[in-house]
Amino acid sequence: VEPLTSRTIMAKLHYQALGPLLAGEGSRAFLGLEVKDDGSAEPVVLVWVPEEAEKDPALLGKIKRETEHAAKLDHPNIVKVHGFARLDEGHARIVEFADAESLRKLLEAARRIPPRFAAKIVADAAMGLHYAHVAGNDDGTPLVHGDMRPETLLIGFNGVVKVTGYGALAFAPRELGGQRVKGRRVHTAPEQIIGGREAYALQTDVYLCGLTLHECLTGKVPFAEQGEFFDHAVLTLPLPPPTPGEVPEELQKIIDKACAKKIPDRYPTPLAFREAIVEAMGSLPSNEELSGFLKQWFPESDKAR
């Protein structure tokens, strides 16, 4: 990829785009450099604002405000948002570069994740979600993610799990013509089926944690094969039982509670969900152990790595 030469100044820093990251279909994420006045540089990710937002001052302003609010979040289990910048190619959100693979990529490689590592991944993600809830919006309401799924979770090669997507809700992919965006359709809570992606409660994130844990353990998302009956299944049917021996009984109970149809029947917070997992497992693997598991599937000698 030919490096792009444009750069801009934000808070006395220069940003230079290098080229697109291998982040999936339709990604607007570019690898970039944060260049300081002394010439030193660190990798960052530039997430370009879509073209339609560049033409809509109101939407662009909303994206800028959401990005600046997300930049206030500071937690090890959340990808750090640095800020909003204007480059020659357009506006971009500047976010932390995490040396990591998405949970989706790990699932594609491993198909299923051993219970102790699945528990570790989702429990750590829940800590990031809970922090954002407590940090809240500017009006004091909880900052709900509402779109946690394997595509929005990163597993670092240092074993640290990070939630992505904060500050991006204003220009997240929209559902057009009644069709949900690929990768988002099946990771949906019942209240989002009824009211759309923006209809969520604090416990929506709890539901999505349970759904993600189920997929990690079974390699499947409940009701994903229901086709046109998917919405009805999410609203009315119990979770399909796993194959015998596939999911530890203690974790299955946690998934069932987290994925209750009615919001009040779920764990009240992601922290309560995490505490239930820790109690069920006794202890969770260390970051070093999770790092070792990830490197089994993505060794440093791998060409893509």
Short mmCIF file of C-alpha atoms in Angstrom, two decimals:
data_model
loop_
_atom_site.label_atom_id
_atom_site.label_comp_id
_atom_site.label_asym_id
_atom_site.label_seq_id
_atom_site.Cartn_x
_atom_site.Cartn_y
_atom_site.Cartn_z
CA VAL A 1 0.00 0.00 0.00
CA GLU A 2 1.39 3.40 -0.93
CA PRO A 3 1.64 5.49 2.26
CA LEU A 4 -0.60 8.54 2.35
CA THR A 5 1.32 11.72 2.98
CA SER A 6 -1.32 14.02 4.44
CA ARG A 7 -1.10 14.93 8.10
CA THR A 8 -2.78 17.30 10.47
CA ILE A 9 -2.20 18.76 13.91
CA MET A 10 -4.39 17.88 16.88
CA ALA A 11 -3.22 18.89 20.34
CA LYS A 12 0.27 19.59 18.90
CA LEU A 13 0.45 16.12 17.36
CA HIS A 14 0.73 15.15 13.72
CA TYR A 15 -1.28 12.23 12.35
CA GLN A 16 -0.28 10.35 9.24
CA ALA A 17 -2.36 7.64 7.57
CA LEU A 18 -0.43 4.62 6.29
CA GLY A 19 -2.97 2.19 4.84
CA PRO A 20 -6.07 0.10 5.54
CA LEU A 21 -6.14 -2.46 8.30
CA LEU A 22 -7.34 -5.99 7.59
CA ALA A 23 -10.44 -5.40 9.68
CA GLY A 24 -13.15 -6.91 7.50
CA GLU A 25 -15.61 -5.96 4.81
CA GLY A 26 -16.38 -2.26 4.55
CA SER A 27 -13.92 -1.22 7.24
CA ARG A 28 -12.92 2.41 7.38
CA ALA A 29 -10.05 1.71 9.77
CA PHE A 30 -6.54 2.72 8.70
CA LEU A 31 -3.26 2.16 10.45
CA GLY A 32 -1.67 5.51 11.19
CA LEU A 33 1.10 7.22 13.07
CA GLU A 34 0.91 9.76 15.86
CA VAL A 35 4.02 11.86 15.25
CA LYS A 36 5.22 14.12 18.05
CA ASP A 37 7.17 17.33 17.65
CA ASP A 38 10.41 15.56 18.59
CA GLY A 39 9.93 13.17 15.65
CA SER A 40 9.02 10.11 17.71
CA ALA A 41 5.98 8.17 16.51
CA GLU A 42 3.51 5.63 17.82
CA PRO A 43 0.91 3.56 15.92
CA VAL A 44 -2.74 4.60 16.12
CA VAL A 45 -5.89 3.71 14.21
CA LEU A 46 -7.70 6.29 12.08
CA VAL A 47 -11.38 5.50 11.63
CA TRP A 48 -12.60 7.62 8.73
CA VAL A 49 -15.94 9.38 8.94
CA PRO A 50 -18.23 8.14 6.11
CA GLU A 51 -18.70 10.35 3.07
CA GLU A 52 -22.35 11.09 3.87
CA ALA A 53 -21.35 12.53 7.24
CA GLU A 54 -18.80 14.83 5.63
CA LYS A 55 -21.73 16.41 3.76
CA ASP A 56 -23.97 16.69 6.83
CA PRO A 57 -22.76 19.29 9.37
CA ALA A 58 -25.28 18.15 12.00
CA LEU A 59 -24.17 14.51 11.79
CA LEU A 60 -20.52 15.49 11.70
CA GLY A 61 -21.04 17.55 14.84
CA LYS A 62 -22.75 14.61 16.55
CA ILE A 63 -19.85 12.30 15.65
CA LYS A 64 -17.37 14.85 17.03
CA ARG A 65 -19.30 15.17 20.30
CA GLU A 66 -19.62 11.39 20.73
CA THR A 67 -15.93 10.94 20.00
CA GLU A 68 -14.91 13.61 22.50
CA HIS A 69 -17.13 12.04 25.16
CA ALA A 70 -15.70 8.57 24.47
CA ALA A 71 -12.21 10.04 24.84
CA LYS A 72 -13.00 10.58 28.54
CA LEU A 73 -13.27 6.81 29.06
CA ASP A 74 -10.09 5.33 30.48
CA HIS A 75 -10.21 1.63 31.31
CA PRO A 76 -7.90 -1.27 30.38
CA ASN A 77 -10.83 -3.25 28.94
CA ILE A 78 -11.92 -0.46 26.57
CA VAL A 79 -10.06 0.59 23.42
CA LYS A 80 -8.88 4.11 24.16
CA VAL A 81 -10.32 6.89 22.00
CA HIS A 82 -7.77 9.70 21.60
CA GLY A 83 -9.91 12.27 19.81
CA PHE A 84 -11.21 13.70 16.55
CA ALA A 85 -9.04 15.11 13.79
CA ARG A 86 -9.23 16.66 10.35
CA LEU A 87 -6.87 15.28 7.70
CA ASP A 88 -6.64 16.10 4.00
CA GLU A 89 -8.64 12.94 3.22
CA GLY A 90 -11.41 13.85 5.66
CA HIS A 91 -12.30 13.65 9.32
CA ALA A 92 -11.28 10.68 11.43
CA ARG A 93 -11.62 9.31 14.92
CA ILE A 94 -8.19 8.62 16.41
CA VAL A 95 -8.19 5.48 18.55
CA GLU A 96 -5.69 3.21 20.25
CA PHE A 97 -3.88 0.64 18.13
CA ALA A 98 -4.27 -2.66 19.95
CA ASP A 99 -1.96 -5.50 18.95
CA ALA A 100 -4.83 -7.95 18.93
CA GLU A 101 -7.23 -10.17 17.01
CA SER A 102 -10.99 -9.81 17.12
CA LEU A 103 -12.95 -12.45 18.96
CA ARG A 104 -14.63 -13.16 15.62
CA LYS A 105 -11.28 -14.06 14.04
CA LEU A 106 -10.46 -16.30 17.00
CA LEU A 107 -13.81 -18.07 16.68
CA GLU A 108 -13.26 -18.53 12.95
CA ALA A 109 -9.94 -20.21 13.71
CA ALA A 110 -10.87 -22.23 16.80
CA ARG A 111 -14.64 -22.64 16.21
CA ARG A 112 -15.20 -23.10 19.95
CA ILE A 113 -13.25 -21.72 22.89
CA PRO A 114 -12.50 -23.78 26.02
CA PRO A 115 -14.81 -22.79 28.91
CA ARG A 116 -12.11 -21.24 31.11
CA PHE A 117 -10.90 -18.95 28.32
CA ALA A 118 -14.43 -18.16 27.13
CA ALA A 119 -15.32 -17.17 30.69
CA LYS A 120 -12.20 -15.00 30.96
CA ILE A 121 -12.88 -13.17 27.67
CA VAL A 122 -16.51 -12.31 28.37
CA ALA A 123 -15.99 -11.56 32.07
CA ASP A 124 -13.21 -9.08 31.26
CA ALA A 125 -15.34 -7.47 28.55
CA ALA A 126 -18.09 -7.08 31.15
CA MET A 127 -15.69 -5.02 33.29
CA GLY A 128 -15.24 -2.54 30.44
CA LEU A 129 -18.98 -2.36 29.86
CA HIS A 130 -19.66 -1.80 33.56
CA TYR A 131 -17.08 0.98 33.73
CA ALA A 132 -18.78 2.76 30.80
CA HIS A 133 -22.17 2.41 32.48
CA VAL A 134 -20.82 4.04 35.65
CA ALA A 135 -18.89 6.73 33.75
CA GLY A 136 -22.15 7.56 32.03
CA ASN A 137 -23.32 10.06 29.45
CA ASP A 138 -23.15 13.81 29.90
CA ASP A 139 -26.76 13.79 31.17
CA GLY A 140 -25.90 11.26 33.89
CA THR A 141 -27.53 8.24 32.25
CA PRO A 142 -25.49 5.02 31.84
CA LEU A 143 -23.40 4.83 28.66
CA VAL A 144 -24.75 1.60 27.13
CA HIS A 145 -22.80 -0.05 24.31
CA GLY A 146 -25.73 -1.92 22.75
CA ASP A 147 -23.64 -3.59 20.05
CA MET A 148 -21.23 -5.92 21.84
CA ARG A 149 -20.48 -9.00 19.76
CA PRO A 150 -17.40 -10.95 18.62
CA GLU A 151 -16.68 -8.30 15.99
CA THR A 152 -16.44 -5.55 18.63
CA LEU A 153 -14.22 -7.44 21.09
CA LEU A 154 -10.44 -7.55 20.71
CA ILE A 155 -8.18 -10.14 22.34
CA GLY A 156 -4.73 -8.65 22.78
CA PHE A 157 -1.57 -10.68 22.30
CA ASN A 158 -0.79 -9.54 25.84
CA GLY A 159 -3.98 -11.26 27.01
CA VAL A 160 -5.97 -8.07 27.63
CA VAL A 161 -9.57 -8.06 26.36
CA LYS A 162 -10.83 -4.74 24.97
CA VAL A 163 -14.30 -3.55 23.96
CA THR A 164 -14.34 -1.39 20.82
CA GLY A 165 -16.94 0.95 19.37
CA TYR A 166 -17.44 3.65 21.98
CA GLY A 167 -17.89 7.01 20.30
CA ALA A 168 -18.94 5.40 17.02
CA LEU A 169 -22.69 5.09 17.51
CA ALA A 170 -23.45 8.20 15.46
CA PHE A 171 -22.05 6.59 12.33
CA ALA A 172 -22.36 2.86 13.00
CA PRO A 173 -23.65 0.91 9.97
CA ARG A 174 -27.37 1.42 9.55
CA GLU A 175 -30.03 -1.13 8.76
CA LEU A 176 -31.24 -0.41 5.25
CA GLY A 177 -34.38 -1.74 3.57
CA GLY A 178 -35.30 -3.73 6.66
CA GLN A 179 -32.10 -5.79 6.47
CA ARG A 180 -29.75 -5.79 9.44
CA VAL A 181 -26.10 -5.14 8.75
CA LYS A 182 -24.04 -8.29 8.28
CA GLY A 183 -22.54 -9.43 11.59
CA ARG A 184 -25.08 -7.51 13.66
CA ARG A 185 -28.30 -9.30 12.78
CA VAL A 186 -28.03 -12.23 15.16
CA HIS A 187 -26.44 -10.35 18.07
CA THR A 188 -29.63 -8.59 19.09
CA ALA A 189 -31.54 -8.40 22.37
CA PRO A 190 -35.35 -8.79 22.36
CA GLU A 191 -35.89 -5.10 23.14
CA GLN A 192 -33.82 -4.23 20.06
CA ILE A 193 -35.99 -6.50 17.92
CA ILE A 194 -39.03 -4.53 19.04
CA GLY A 195 -37.63 -1.01 19.09
CA GLY A 196 -34.60 -1.05 16.81
CA ARG A 197 -30.89 -0.85 17.55
CA GLU A 198 -31.28 2.31 19.60
CA ALA A 199 -33.86 0.73 21.92
CA TYR A 200 -31.79 -0.54 24.81
CA ALA A 201 -31.54 -0.65 28.57
CA LEU A 202 -28.53 -1.12 30.81
CA GLN A 203 -29.23 -4.87 30.84
CA THR A 204 -29.07 -5.00 27.03
CA ASP A 205 -25.31 -5.21 27.45
CA VAL A 206 -25.82 -8.09 29.92
CA TYR A 207 -27.89 -9.95 27.32
CA LEU A 208 -25.20 -9.43 24.68
CA CYS A 209 -22.55 -10.71 27.10
CA GLY A 210 -24.56 -13.89 27.61
CA LEU A 211 -25.06 -14.29 23.89
CA THR A 212 -21.34 -13.89 23.26
CA LEU A 213 -20.48 -16.44 25.96
CA HIS A 214 -22.92 -18.91 24.38
CA GLU A 215 -21.27 -18.49 20.98
CA CYS A 216 -17.77 -18.87 22.44
CA LEU A 217 -18.73 -22.20 24.05
CA THR A 218 -20.88 -23.68 21.28
CA GLY A 219 -19.64 -21.99 18.11
CA LYS A 220 -23.22 -21.01 17.35
CA VAL A 221 -25.53 -18.04 17.91
CA PRO A 222 -29.04 -18.96 19.09
CA PHE A 223 -31.67 -18.79 16.35
CA ALA A 224 -29.16 -17.71 13.68
CA GLU A 225 -30.55 -20.30 11.27
CA GLN A 226 -34.18 -19.28 11.73
CA GLY A 227 -34.17 -16.99 8.69
CA GLU A 228 -37.38 -14.98 8.42
CA PHE A 229 -38.53 -16.39 11.78
CA PHE A 230 -35.47 -15.06 13.62
CA ASP A 231 -37.23 -12.10 15.26
CA HIS A 232 -40.09 -14.28 16.49
CA ALA A 233 -37.64 -16.84 17.89
CA VAL A 234 -35.64 -14.23 19.83
CA LEU A 235 -38.84 -12.86 21.34
CA THR A 236 -40.58 -16.11 22.24
CA LEU A 237 -38.35 -19.21 22.22
CA PRO A 238 -35.99 -20.38 24.99
CA LEU A 239 -32.32 -20.67 24.14
CA PRO A 240 -31.66 -23.93 22.26
CA PRO A 241 -29.96 -26.45 24.58
CA PRO A 242 -26.26 -27.07 23.87
CA THR A 243 -24.87 -30.44 22.90
CA PRO A 244 -24.42 -32.57 26.06
CA GLY A 245 -21.03 -31.90 27.62
CA GLU A 246 -20.44 -28.78 25.53
CA VAL A 247 -21.24 -26.13 28.15
CA PRO A 248 -20.55 -26.54 31.89
CA GLU A 249 -23.82 -26.55 33.81
CA GLU A 250 -22.80 -23.57 35.95
CA LEU A 251 -22.07 -21.44 32.89
CA GLN A 252 -25.30 -22.52 31.20
CA LYS A 253 -27.27 -21.22 34.17
CA ILE A 254 -25.48 -17.89 33.87
CA ILE A 255 -26.18 -17.69 30.13
CA ASP A 256 -29.86 -18.48 30.67
CA LYS A 257 -30.21 -15.70 33.25
CA ALA A 258 -28.23 -13.16 31.24
CA CYS A 259 -30.32 -13.91 28.14
CA ALA A 260 -33.73 -13.76 29.83
CA LYS A 261 -36.40 -12.28 27.54
CA LYS A 262 -37.53 -9.77 30.16
CA ILE A 263 -35.02 -7.14 31.20
CA PRO A 264 -35.71 -7.36 35.00
CA ASP A 265 -35.00 -11.14 34.92
CA ARG A 266 -31.37 -10.60 33.84
CA TYR A 267 -28.37 -9.74 35.99
CA PRO A 268 -28.77 -6.10 36.98
CA THR A 269 -25.31 -5.05 35.76
CA PRO A 270 -22.38 -6.44 33.75
CA LEU A 271 -20.45 -6.47 37.02
CA ALA A 272 -23.02 -8.82 38.60
CA PHE A 273 -22.73 -11.00 35.48
CA ARG A 274 -18.94 -11.09 35.85
CA GLU A 275 -19.17 -11.92 39.55
CA ALA A 276 -21.45 -14.86 38.76
CA ILE A 277 -18.88 -16.17 36.26
CA VAL A 278 -16.01 -15.85 38.73
CA GLU A 279 -18.04 -17.65 41.41
CA ALA A 280 -18.94 -20.44 38.99
CA MET A 281 -15.38 -20.89 37.71
CA GLY A 282 -13.58 -20.42 41.03
CA SER A 283 -10.91 -18.36 39.26
CA LEU A 284 -10.16 -17.07 35.79
CA PRO A 285 -7.02 -17.59 33.70
CA SER A 286 -4.34 -14.90 33.85
CA ASN A 287 -3.68 -12.52 30.98
CA GLU A 288 -0.50 -14.52 30.28
CA GLU A 289 -2.50 -17.73 29.93
CA LEU A 290 -5.00 -16.11 27.57
CA SER A 291 -2.10 -14.69 25.58
CA GLY A 292 -0.64 -18.18 25.23
CA PHE A 293 -3.98 -19.56 24.03
CA LEU A 294 -4.32 -16.80 21.41
CA LYS A 295 -0.80 -17.41 20.12
CA GLN A 296 -1.63 -21.08 19.56
CA TRP A 297 -3.99 -19.92 16.80
CA PHE A 298 -2.05 -16.84 15.66
CA PRO A 299 1.66 -17.62 16.16
CA GLU A 300 4.20 -14.86 15.67
CA SER A 301 5.66 -16.79 12.73
CA ASP A 302 2.32 -16.58 10.88
CA LYS A 303 2.53 -14.39 7.76
CA ALA A 304 -0.65 -12.42 8.55
CA ARG A 305 0.53 -11.87 12.11
#
